[in-house]
Short mmCIF file of C-alpha atoms in Angstrom, two decimals:
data_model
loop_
_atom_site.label_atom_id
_atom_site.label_comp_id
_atom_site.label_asym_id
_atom_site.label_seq_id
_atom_site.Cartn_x
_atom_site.Cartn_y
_atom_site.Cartn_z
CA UNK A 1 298.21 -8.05 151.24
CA UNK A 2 301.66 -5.50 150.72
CA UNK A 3 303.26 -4.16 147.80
CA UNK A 4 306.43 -2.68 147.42
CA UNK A 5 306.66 -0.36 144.43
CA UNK A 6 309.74 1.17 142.99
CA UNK A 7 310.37 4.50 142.27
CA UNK A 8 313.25 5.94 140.55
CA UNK A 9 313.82 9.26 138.37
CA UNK A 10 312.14 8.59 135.04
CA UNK A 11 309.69 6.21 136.42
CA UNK A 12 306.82 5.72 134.06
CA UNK A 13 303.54 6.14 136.01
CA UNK A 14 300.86 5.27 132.91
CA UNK A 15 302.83 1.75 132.89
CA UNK A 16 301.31 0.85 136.90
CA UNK A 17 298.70 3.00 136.91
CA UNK A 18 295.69 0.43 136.64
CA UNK A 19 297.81 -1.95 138.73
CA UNK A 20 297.90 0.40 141.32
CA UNK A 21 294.34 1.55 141.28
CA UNK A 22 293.64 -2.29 141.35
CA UNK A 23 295.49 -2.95 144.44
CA UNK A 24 294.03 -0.02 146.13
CA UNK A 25 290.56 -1.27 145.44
CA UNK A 26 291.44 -4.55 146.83
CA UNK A 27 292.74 -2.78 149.89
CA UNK A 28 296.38 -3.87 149.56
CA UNK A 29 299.31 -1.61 151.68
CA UNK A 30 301.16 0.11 148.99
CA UNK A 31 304.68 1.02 150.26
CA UNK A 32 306.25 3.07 147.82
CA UNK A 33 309.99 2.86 147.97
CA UNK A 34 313.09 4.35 146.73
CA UNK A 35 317.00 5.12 146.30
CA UNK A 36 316.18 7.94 148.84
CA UNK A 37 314.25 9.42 150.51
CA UNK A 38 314.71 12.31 148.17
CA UNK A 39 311.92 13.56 145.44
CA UNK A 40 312.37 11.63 142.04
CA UNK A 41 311.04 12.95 139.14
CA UNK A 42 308.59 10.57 136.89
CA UNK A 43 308.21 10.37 133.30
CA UNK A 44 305.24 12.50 133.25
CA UNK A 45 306.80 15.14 134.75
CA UNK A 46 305.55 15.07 138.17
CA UNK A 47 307.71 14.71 141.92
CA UNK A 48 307.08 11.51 143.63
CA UNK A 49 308.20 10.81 147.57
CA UNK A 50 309.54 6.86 148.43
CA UNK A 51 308.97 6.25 152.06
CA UNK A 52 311.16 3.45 152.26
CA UNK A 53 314.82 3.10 150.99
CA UNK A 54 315.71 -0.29 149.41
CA UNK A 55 318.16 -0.89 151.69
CA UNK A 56 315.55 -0.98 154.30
CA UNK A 57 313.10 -2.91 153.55
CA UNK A 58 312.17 -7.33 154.24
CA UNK A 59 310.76 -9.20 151.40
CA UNK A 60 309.65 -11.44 153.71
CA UNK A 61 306.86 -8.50 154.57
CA UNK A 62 305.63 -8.31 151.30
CA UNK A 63 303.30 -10.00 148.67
CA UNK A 64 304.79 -8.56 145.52
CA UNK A 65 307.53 -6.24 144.27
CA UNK A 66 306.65 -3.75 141.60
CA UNK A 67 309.16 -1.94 139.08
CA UNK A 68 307.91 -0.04 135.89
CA UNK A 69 309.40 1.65 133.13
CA UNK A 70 311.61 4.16 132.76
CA UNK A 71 311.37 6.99 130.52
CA UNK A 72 314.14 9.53 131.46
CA UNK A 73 314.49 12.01 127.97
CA UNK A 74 318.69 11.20 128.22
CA UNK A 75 320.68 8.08 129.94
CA UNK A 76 320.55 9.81 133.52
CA UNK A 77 318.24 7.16 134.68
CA UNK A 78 320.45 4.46 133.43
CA UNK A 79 322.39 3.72 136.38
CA UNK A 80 319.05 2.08 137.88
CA UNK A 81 320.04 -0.76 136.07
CA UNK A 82 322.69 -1.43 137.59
CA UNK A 83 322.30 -0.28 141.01
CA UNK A 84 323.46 -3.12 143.74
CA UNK A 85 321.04 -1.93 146.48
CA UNK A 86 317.94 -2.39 143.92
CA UNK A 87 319.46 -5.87 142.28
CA UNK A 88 320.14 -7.21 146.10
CA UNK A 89 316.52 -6.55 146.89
CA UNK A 90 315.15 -8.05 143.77
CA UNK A 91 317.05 -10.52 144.41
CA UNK A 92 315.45 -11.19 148.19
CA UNK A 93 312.05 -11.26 146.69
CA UNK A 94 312.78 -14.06 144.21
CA UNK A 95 314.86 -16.06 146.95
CA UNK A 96 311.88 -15.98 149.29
CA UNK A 97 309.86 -16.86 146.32
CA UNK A 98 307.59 -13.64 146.29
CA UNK A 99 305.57 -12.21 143.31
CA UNK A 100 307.60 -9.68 141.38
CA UNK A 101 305.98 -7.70 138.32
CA UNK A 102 308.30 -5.76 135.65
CA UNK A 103 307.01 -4.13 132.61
CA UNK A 104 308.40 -2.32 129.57
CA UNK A 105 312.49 -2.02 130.32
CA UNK A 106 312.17 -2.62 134.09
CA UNK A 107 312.63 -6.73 133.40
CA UNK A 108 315.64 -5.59 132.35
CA UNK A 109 316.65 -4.83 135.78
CA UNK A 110 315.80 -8.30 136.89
CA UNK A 111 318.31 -9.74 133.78
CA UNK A 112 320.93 -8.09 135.57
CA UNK A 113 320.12 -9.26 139.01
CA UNK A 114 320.75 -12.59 137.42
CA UNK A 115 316.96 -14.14 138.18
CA UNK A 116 316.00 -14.31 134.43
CA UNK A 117 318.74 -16.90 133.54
CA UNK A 118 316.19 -19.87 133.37
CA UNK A 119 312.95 -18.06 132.66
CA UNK A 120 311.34 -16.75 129.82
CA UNK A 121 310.31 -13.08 129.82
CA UNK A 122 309.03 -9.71 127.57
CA UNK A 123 310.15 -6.23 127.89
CA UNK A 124 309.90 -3.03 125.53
CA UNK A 125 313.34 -3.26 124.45
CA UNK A 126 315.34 -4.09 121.40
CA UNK A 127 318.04 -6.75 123.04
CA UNK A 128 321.29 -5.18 120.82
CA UNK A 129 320.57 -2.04 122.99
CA UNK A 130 322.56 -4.15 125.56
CA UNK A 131 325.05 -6.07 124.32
CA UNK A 132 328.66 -4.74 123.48
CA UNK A 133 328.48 -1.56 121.59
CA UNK A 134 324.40 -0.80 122.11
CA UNK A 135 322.93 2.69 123.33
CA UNK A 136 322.83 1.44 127.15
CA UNK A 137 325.93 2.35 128.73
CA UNK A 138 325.27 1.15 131.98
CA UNK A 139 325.44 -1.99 131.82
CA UNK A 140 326.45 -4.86 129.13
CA UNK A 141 324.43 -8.16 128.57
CA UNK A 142 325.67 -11.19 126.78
CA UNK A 143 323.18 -13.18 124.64
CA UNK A 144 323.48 -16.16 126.91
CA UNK A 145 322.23 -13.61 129.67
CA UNK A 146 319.20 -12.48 127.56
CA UNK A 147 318.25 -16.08 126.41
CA UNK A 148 314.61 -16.12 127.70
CA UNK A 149 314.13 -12.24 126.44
CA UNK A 150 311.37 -11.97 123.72
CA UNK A 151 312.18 -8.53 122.53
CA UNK A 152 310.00 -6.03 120.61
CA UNK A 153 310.72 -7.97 117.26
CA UNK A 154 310.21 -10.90 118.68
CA UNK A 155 306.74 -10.59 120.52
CA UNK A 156 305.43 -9.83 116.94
CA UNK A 157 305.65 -13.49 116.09
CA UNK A 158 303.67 -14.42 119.70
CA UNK A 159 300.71 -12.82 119.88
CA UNK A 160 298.75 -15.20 121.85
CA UNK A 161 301.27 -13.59 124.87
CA UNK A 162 299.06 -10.25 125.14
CA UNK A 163 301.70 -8.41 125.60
CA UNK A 164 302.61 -10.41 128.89
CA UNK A 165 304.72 -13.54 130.30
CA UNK A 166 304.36 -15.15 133.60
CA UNK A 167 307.44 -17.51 134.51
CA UNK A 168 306.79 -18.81 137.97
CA UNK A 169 306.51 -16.10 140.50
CA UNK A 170 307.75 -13.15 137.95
CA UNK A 171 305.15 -11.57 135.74
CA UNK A 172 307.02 -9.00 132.92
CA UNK A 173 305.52 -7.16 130.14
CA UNK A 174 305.77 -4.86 127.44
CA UNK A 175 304.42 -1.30 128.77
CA UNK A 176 301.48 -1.19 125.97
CA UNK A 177 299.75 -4.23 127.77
CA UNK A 178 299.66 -2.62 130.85
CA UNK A 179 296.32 -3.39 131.74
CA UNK A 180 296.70 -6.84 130.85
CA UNK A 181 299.76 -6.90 133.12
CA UNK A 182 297.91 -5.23 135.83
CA UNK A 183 295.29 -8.03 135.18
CA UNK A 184 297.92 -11.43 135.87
CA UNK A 185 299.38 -9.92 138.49
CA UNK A 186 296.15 -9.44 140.59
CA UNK A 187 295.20 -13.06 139.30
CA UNK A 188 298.50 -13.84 140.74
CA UNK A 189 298.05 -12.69 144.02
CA UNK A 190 294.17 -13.74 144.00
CA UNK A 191 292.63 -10.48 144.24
CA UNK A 192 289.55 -9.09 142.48
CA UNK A 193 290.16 -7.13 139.14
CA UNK A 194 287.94 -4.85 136.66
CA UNK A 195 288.61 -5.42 133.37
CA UNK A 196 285.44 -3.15 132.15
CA UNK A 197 286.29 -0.48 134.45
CA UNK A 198 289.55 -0.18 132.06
CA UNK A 199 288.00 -0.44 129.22
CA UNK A 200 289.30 -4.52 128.85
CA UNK A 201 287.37 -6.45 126.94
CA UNK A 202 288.49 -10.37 127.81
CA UNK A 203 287.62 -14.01 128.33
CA UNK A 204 288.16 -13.09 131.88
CA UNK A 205 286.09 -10.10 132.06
CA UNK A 206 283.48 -12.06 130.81
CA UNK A 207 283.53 -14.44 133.06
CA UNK A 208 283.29 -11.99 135.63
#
C-alpha cells in the first residue's frame, strides 16, 4: 500500500493527522510530495520537506492521493488552486481510477481539475467565495461547476453525512470530521482503523 500526500504552504496538518497515523500503523509508504523540493510552511507554523515534485511522480504507483486544507493567514496560498502541475496529477489519479481523499477547501482543488462535474462532494467552504466577485481570487467557479458541492450551509440540512461524502473513488470532507474522514478512507483502501484510539465513538468501532 502507497500514499501520496500533498504539501503546499498553508497546509493544515490537524486535518490528516489521524489519517496519517492510520496509514502508518497499517504500514503503508507515505511519499510526501510537493511544488518543490523547497521547505513549505504549514498552518501550524511548522517547515515541512516534499520528497517528490508533482511533476514527478506515476499514479499508477500509488493507492491513494491525499490533499488537506489550507490555512494560509492571507491569499498567498491561493494559487494552489489553480496550479496546472497539481490539477494534471489529480487528474492522473482519477483517470487510473485511484483513491483520492480531500478535506476542508482542498475538494476545491479537485472542482477545478474538472473531476467533480458528476459527483457529489463536501468541503469547508461557503460556494459564493468562488463565483464572480467572491474573496478567492485565484480562480472563478460557475454554479454549474459547483453542482455536486454541499457547502457549509448546506451540510447543516444532512447530517446523516458525518461530515463526509464518498462518490466513487473520491472521499471529501469538511476538516471538523477529520477523523471520520480518516476512518472511510482506510475502509476504502481495506486497511485496519482505531476509532477508540481517537477518541471515535461509532457503529464501526463497535463492531470492531
Amino acid at each position: 500500500m502507497k500514499a501520496a500526500v500533498c504539501l503546499y504552504d498553508g497546509f493544515c496538518n490537524f486535518e490528516f493527522s489521524v489519517l496519517l497515523e492510520s496509514l502508518a500503523l497499517a504500514d503503508c509508504q507515505i511519499d510526501y510530495i510537493a511544488k518543490t523540493l523547497k521547505p513549505v510552511r504549514a498552518e501550524e507554523g511548522f517547515l515541512a520537506l516534499g520528497e517528490y515534485t508533482w511533476g514527478t511522480i506515476c499514479a499508477e504507483d500509488y493507492d491513494v492521493l491525499v490533499l488537506t486544507g489550507i490555512g494560509a493567514k492571507d491569499d498567498s496560498s491561493d494559487w494552489i488552486l489553480a496550479d496546472e502541475e497539481l490539477l494534471s496529477l489529480i487528474r492522473s489519479f482519477d483517470k487510473a481510477g485511484k483513491l483520492i481523499a480531500a478535506i476542508s477547501c482542498a475538494p476545491m482543488i479537485l472542482v477545478n481539475a474538472g473531476i467533480m462535474k458528476e459527483r457529489r462532494y463536501v468541503a469547508s467552504v461557503d460556494r459564493e467565495c468562488f463565483m464572480a466577485g467572491g474573496a478567492c481570487t485565484s480562480v472563478e467557479l460557475s454554479a454549474g461547476q459547483m453542482k455536486g458541492l454541499l457547502d457549509m450551509k448546506e451540510q447543516k440540512k444532512h447530517p446523516e453525512l458525518h461530515g463526509y461524502v464518498q462518490d466513487g473513488n473520491v472521499i471529501t470532507a469538511n476538516g471538523w470530521w477529520f477523523r471520520e474522514w480518516a476512518m472511510a478512507v482506510c475502509k476504502a483502501l481495506q486497511l485496519p482503523f482505531y476509532p477508540k484510539s481517537f477518541g471515535l465513538e461509532t457503529e464501526e468501532a463497535e463492531e470492531e
